[in-house]
Coordinates of C-alpha atoms and ligand atoms in Angstrom, one line a residue:
M14 CA 126.9 97.9 110.7
A15 CA 126.9 99.4 107.2
K16 CA 129.7 101.8 108.1
E17 CA 132.1 98.9 109.0
H18 CA 131.9 97.4 105.5
K19 CA 135.2 97.5 103.7
R20 CA 135.3 97.3 100.0
P21 CA 138.0 95.2 98.4
D22 CA 139.4 98.1 96.4
G23 CA 139.3 100.5 99.3
R24 CA 136.6 102.7 97.8
G25 CA 134.0 104.5 100.0
L26 CA 130.6 103.0 100.0
T27 CA 129.1 105.5 97.5
E28 CA 132.3 106.0 95.6
L29 CA 132.3 105.2 91.9
R30 CA 135.2 103.6 90.1
P31 CA 137.3 106.0 88.0
M32 CA 135.2 107.0 85.0
T33 CA 136.5 107.6 81.5
A34 CA 134.4 108.8 78.5
K35 CA 135.2 109.7 75.0
V36 CA 132.8 110.7 72.1
G37 CA 133.4 110.0 68.4
V38 CA 135.5 106.8 68.8
I39 CA 134.1 105.1 65.6
P40 CA 134.4 107.5 62.7
N41 CA 132.1 105.5 60.3
A42 CA 129.2 105.5 62.8
D43 CA 126.6 108.3 62.8
G44 CA 127.4 108.7 66.6
S45 CA 129.7 106.8 68.9
A46 CA 131.1 106.9 72.4
M47 CA 133.2 104.9 74.9
F48 CA 132.3 104.8 78.7
A49 CA 134.3 103.0 81.4
F50 CA 133.8 102.3 85.0
G51 CA 137.3 101.2 86.1
N52 CA 138.0 97.9 84.2
T53 CA 134.6 97.7 82.6
V54 CA 134.8 99.3 79.2
A55 CA 131.8 99.8 76.8
I56 CA 131.7 101.1 73.3
A57 CA 128.5 102.2 71.6
A58 CA 127.9 103.0 67.9
V59 CA 124.7 104.5 66.5
Y60 CA 123.6 104.0 62.9
G61 CA 120.5 105.8 61.6
P62 CA 117.7 106.7 61.6
R63 CA 117.3 104.7 58.4
Q64 CA 114.4 102.9 56.7
L65 CA 113.4 99.8 58.7
H66 CA 113.4 96.5 56.8
P67 CA 111.5 94.2 56.4
Q68 CA 108.8 96.8 55.6
H69 CA 106.0 95.0 57.6
M70 CA 107.9 95.9 60.8
Q71 CA 107.7 99.7 60.1
D72 CA 105.6 101.8 62.4
P73 CA 104.2 104.8 60.4
A74 CA 103.7 106.6 63.8
S75 CA 107.2 106.1 65.2
G76 CA 110.7 105.1 64.7
V77 CA 112.2 102.0 66.4
L78 CA 115.2 101.9 68.8
R79 CA 117.0 98.6 68.2
V80 CA 119.8 97.8 70.6
N81 CA 122.3 95.0 70.3
Y82 CA 124.5 94.4 73.3
D83 CA 127.4 92.1 73.0
L84 CA 130.0 91.0 75.7
L85 CA 133.0 90.1 73.6
S86 CA 134.6 86.7 74.1
F87 CA 137.9 87.9 75.6
S88 CA 136.4 90.7 77.7
V89 CA 136.2 88.3 80.6
Y90 CA 138.6 86.0 82.3
D91 CA 136.7 82.8 81.4
R92 CA 136.3 83.2 77.6
K93 CA 132.7 83.7 76.8
K94 CA 131.1 81.7 73.9
P95 CA 130.7 84.2 71.1
G96 CA 127.3 85.1 69.7
P97 CA 123.9 86.1 71.2
S98 CA 122.7 84.5 74.4
R99 CA 119.6 84.9 76.6
R100 CA 121.6 87.3 78.7
S101 CA 122.6 89.5 75.8
Q102 CA 119.1 89.6 74.5
E103 CA 117.8 90.6 78.0
I104 CA 120.4 93.4 78.3
S105 CA 119.6 94.6 74.8
K106 CA 115.9 94.8 75.6
V107 CA 116.4 96.6 79.0
T108 CA 118.8 99.0 77.4
E109 CA 116.2 99.9 74.7
W110 CA 113.6 100.5 77.5
A111 CA 116.1 102.5 79.5
L112 CA 116.9 104.9 76.6
S113 CA 113.6 105.2 74.7
P114 CA 111.8 107.5 77.1
V115 CA 114.1 110.4 76.3
I116 CA 114.3 109.9 72.5
D117 CA 111.8 111.6 70.2
L118 CA 111.1 108.5 68.1
A119 CA 107.9 110.0 66.7
A120 CA 110.1 112.4 64.7
F121 CA 111.3 109.4 62.6
P122 CA 108.4 107.3 61.5
S123 CA 109.0 104.0 59.8
T124 CA 112.7 104.1 60.6
V125 CA 115.1 102.2 62.9
I126 CA 117.9 103.6 65.0
D127 CA 120.5 100.9 65.5
V128 CA 122.7 101.0 68.6
Q129 CA 125.5 98.5 68.8
I130 CA 127.1 98.1 72.3
Y131 CA 130.3 96.2 72.6
I132 CA 131.8 95.3 76.0
I133 CA 135.5 95.0 75.3
Q134 CA 136.5 94.5 78.9
A135 CA 134.2 93.4 81.7
D136 CA 134.4 93.7 85.5
A137 CA 130.6 93.9 86.3
G138 CA 128.3 96.8 85.6
T139 CA 128.4 96.3 81.8
R140 CA 124.8 97.0 81.2
T141 CA 125.1 100.3 83.0
A142 CA 128.3 101.3 81.3
G143 CA 126.7 100.3 77.9
I144 CA 123.7 102.6 78.7
N145 CA 125.9 105.5 79.5
A146 CA 127.9 105.0 76.3
A147 CA 124.8 104.6 74.2
S148 CA 123.2 107.7 75.6
M149 CA 126.3 109.7 74.6
A150 CA 126.5 108.1 71.2
L151 CA 122.8 108.9 70.5
A152 CA 123.4 112.6 71.4
H153 CA 126.6 112.5 69.3
A154 CA 124.5 111.2 66.3
G155 CA 122.2 114.2 66.6
I156 CA 119.2 112.2 67.6
P157 CA 116.7 114.5 69.3
M158 CA 116.7 113.7 73.0
R159 CA 115.2 115.6 75.9
D160 CA 118.0 114.6 78.2
L161 CA 120.9 112.1 78.7
I162 CA 120.4 108.8 80.5
C163 CA 122.8 108.0 83.3
S164 CA 123.1 104.5 84.8
V165 CA 124.9 102.7 87.6
A166 CA 124.5 99.6 89.7
V167 CA 123.8 99.9 93.4
G168 CA 124.6 96.8 95.4
K169 CA 124.0 95.4 98.8
Q170 CA 126.9 93.6 100.5
D171 CA 125.5 91.8 103.5
K172 CA 123.8 94.9 105.0
A173 CA 125.8 97.7 103.4
L174 CA 124.7 99.6 100.3
V175 CA 127.5 100.3 97.9
V176 CA 127.7 101.9 94.4
D177 CA 129.2 100.5 91.2
L178 CA 130.1 97.0 92.1
T179 CA 133.1 95.1 90.7
K180 CA 132.8 91.4 89.7
E181 CA 134.5 90.5 93.0
E182 CA 131.9 92.4 94.9
E183 CA 129.0 90.9 92.9
D184 CA 130.3 87.5 94.0
F185 CA 130.3 88.5 97.7
E186 CA 128.8 85.7 99.8
E187 CA 129.1 86.7 103.5
G188 CA 126.1 87.4 105.6
E189 CA 123.1 88.2 103.4
G190 CA 125.3 87.9 100.3
A191 CA 125.3 90.3 97.4
T192 CA 122.5 92.0 95.6
D193 CA 122.9 94.0 92.4
F194 CA 120.4 96.7 91.5
A195 CA 121.0 98.4 88.2
V196 CA 119.4 101.8 87.9
A197 CA 119.1 104.2 85.0
K198 CA 117.6 107.7 85.2
V199 CA 116.9 110.8 83.2
A200 CA 119.8 113.1 84.1
N201 CA 117.8 116.2 85.0
S202 CA 114.6 114.8 86.3
D203 CA 113.5 112.2 89.0
E204 CA 112.3 109.8 86.4
F205 CA 113.9 106.3 86.5
T206 CA 114.0 104.4 83.2
L207 CA 115.5 101.2 84.6
L208 CA 115.2 99.4 88.0
Q209 CA 116.6 95.9 87.6
L210 CA 117.1 93.8 90.7
D211 CA 119.3 90.7 90.8
G212 CA 119.1 89.1 94.2
K213 CA 117.0 90.0 97.3
I214 CA 116.4 93.2 99.0
Q215 CA 114.0 94.4 101.7
P216 CA 111.3 96.7 100.1
E217 CA 112.0 99.4 102.6
I218 CA 115.6 99.8 101.3
V219 CA 114.5 100.4 97.7
K220 CA 114.0 104.1 98.3
E221 CA 117.6 104.4 99.6
V222 CA 118.9 102.5 96.6
T223 CA 117.3 104.9 94.2
R224 CA 118.6 107.9 96.3
I225 CA 122.2 106.6 96.2
G226 CA 121.8 105.7 92.5
A227 CA 120.5 109.2 91.8
E228 CA 123.5 110.8 93.6
A229 CA 125.9 108.6 91.6
C230 CA 124.1 109.6 88.4
K231 CA 124.9 113.2 88.9
K232 CA 128.6 112.4 88.8
I233 CA 128.2 110.2 85.7
Y234 CA 126.2 113.0 84.0
E235 CA 129.2 115.4 84.5
V236 CA 131.5 113.0 82.9
Q237 CA 129.2 112.4 79.9
K238 CA 128.6 116.1 79.5
K239 CA 132.3 116.9 79.5
A240 CA 133.1 114.3 76.9
L241 CA 130.3 115.6 74.6
K242 CA 131.4 119.2 75.0
E243 CA 134.9 118.2 74.0
V244 CA 133.7 117.0 70.7
I245 CA 131.3 119.9 70.1
E246 CA 134.0 122.4 70.9
K247 CA 136.3 120.8 68.2
Ligands
LIG306 N1 130.4 87.8 83.2 C1 131.3 86.8 82.7 N2 130.9 86.0 81.7 C2 129.6 86.0 81.1 C3 128.7 87.0 81.6 C4 129.2 87.8 82.6 O1 132.4 86.7 83.2 O2 129.3 85.2 80.2 C5 130.9 88.7 84.2 C6 131.2 90.0 83.7 O3 132.3 90.6 84.4 C7 130.0 90.8 84.0 C8 129.6 90.3 85.3 O4 129.8 88.9 85.2 O5 130.2 92.2 84.0 C9 128.2 90.5 85.8 O6 127.3 90.2 84.8 P1 125.7 90.5 84.9 O7 125.0 89.6 84.0 O8 125.4 90.7 86.4 O9 125.6 91.9 84.2 P2 126.4 93.3 84.4 O10 126.7 93.5 85.9 O11 127.7 93.2 83.6 O12 125.5 94.4 83.9

C-alpha cells in the first residue's frame, strides 16, 4: 500500500526537497545562516552572548537561549497578520528546546544568546528549516556546541510515510489523512531533541518515523557542513 503512494511533486517517499544553505547572510549579526527546503526559506541571526536584562532574569549558573520565530506576513499565500501569535510562541519554545542540548550554556553565566528566525517564504516545514538555519548560525557565531542539530518533518499520507512535506501534502485528506511529525536530532548521535506530532499516528509506527527522520538528517547535515566549511575556508 505504502509503495503505491504518489507525491504531488513526484518525489520519492523519503526524498527531501532540494536544499539550499548559506552561512553569513547577515553581516551585522554575530552569526547567521539561511536554510531552504524547496520553497520554504528560513533565515536565522544570532546575537550574543550578552548580559541578560532585566537583571533578575539572569542565571549565575548558565546562559539563556532565547529564540524568536516569526513567519513574515507575505511568506504565505493568505497574508498572515503580523506580530507574535500562539503558534510563533510555541515554535520559538520548541526551537529553544531542540537546540539547547548541544550548546554549552554554562560557559556563559548571566547572559542571553538571542536567535531571531525569520521565515521569508513558507511551504510547510518552517520550524524544521528554522532549526537547521539556527543551528548553523550558532556555529557561525562561535558558540561552543558539541554538534549540529538537524531537523525535518516526517509525515504520514493515509498509510504511507513520507519525508519533508509541502503545504499541499500537509493538507492531504484521503484515507487516514495527513500527519506531520517534526523531528530534530543531534547530527552525530542517536539523541533526538524534538519529536512533535501534529495529527494521529499508531504508536508502533513511531520507531519507523524516527528511523526515516534520522536518515534524512544525515543528508541535511552534509548540506549544513558544506555551507559552514565554505565560510571557514574564506
Ligand atoms: N501557514 C500559513 N499561515 C499561517 C501559518 C502557517 O499559511 O499563519 C502555512 C505555512 O506554509 C506553514 C504551514 O502552514 O509552513 C504549516 O504550518 P505548521 O504550523 O504546521 O508549521 P510548519 O510545518 O511550518 O513547521
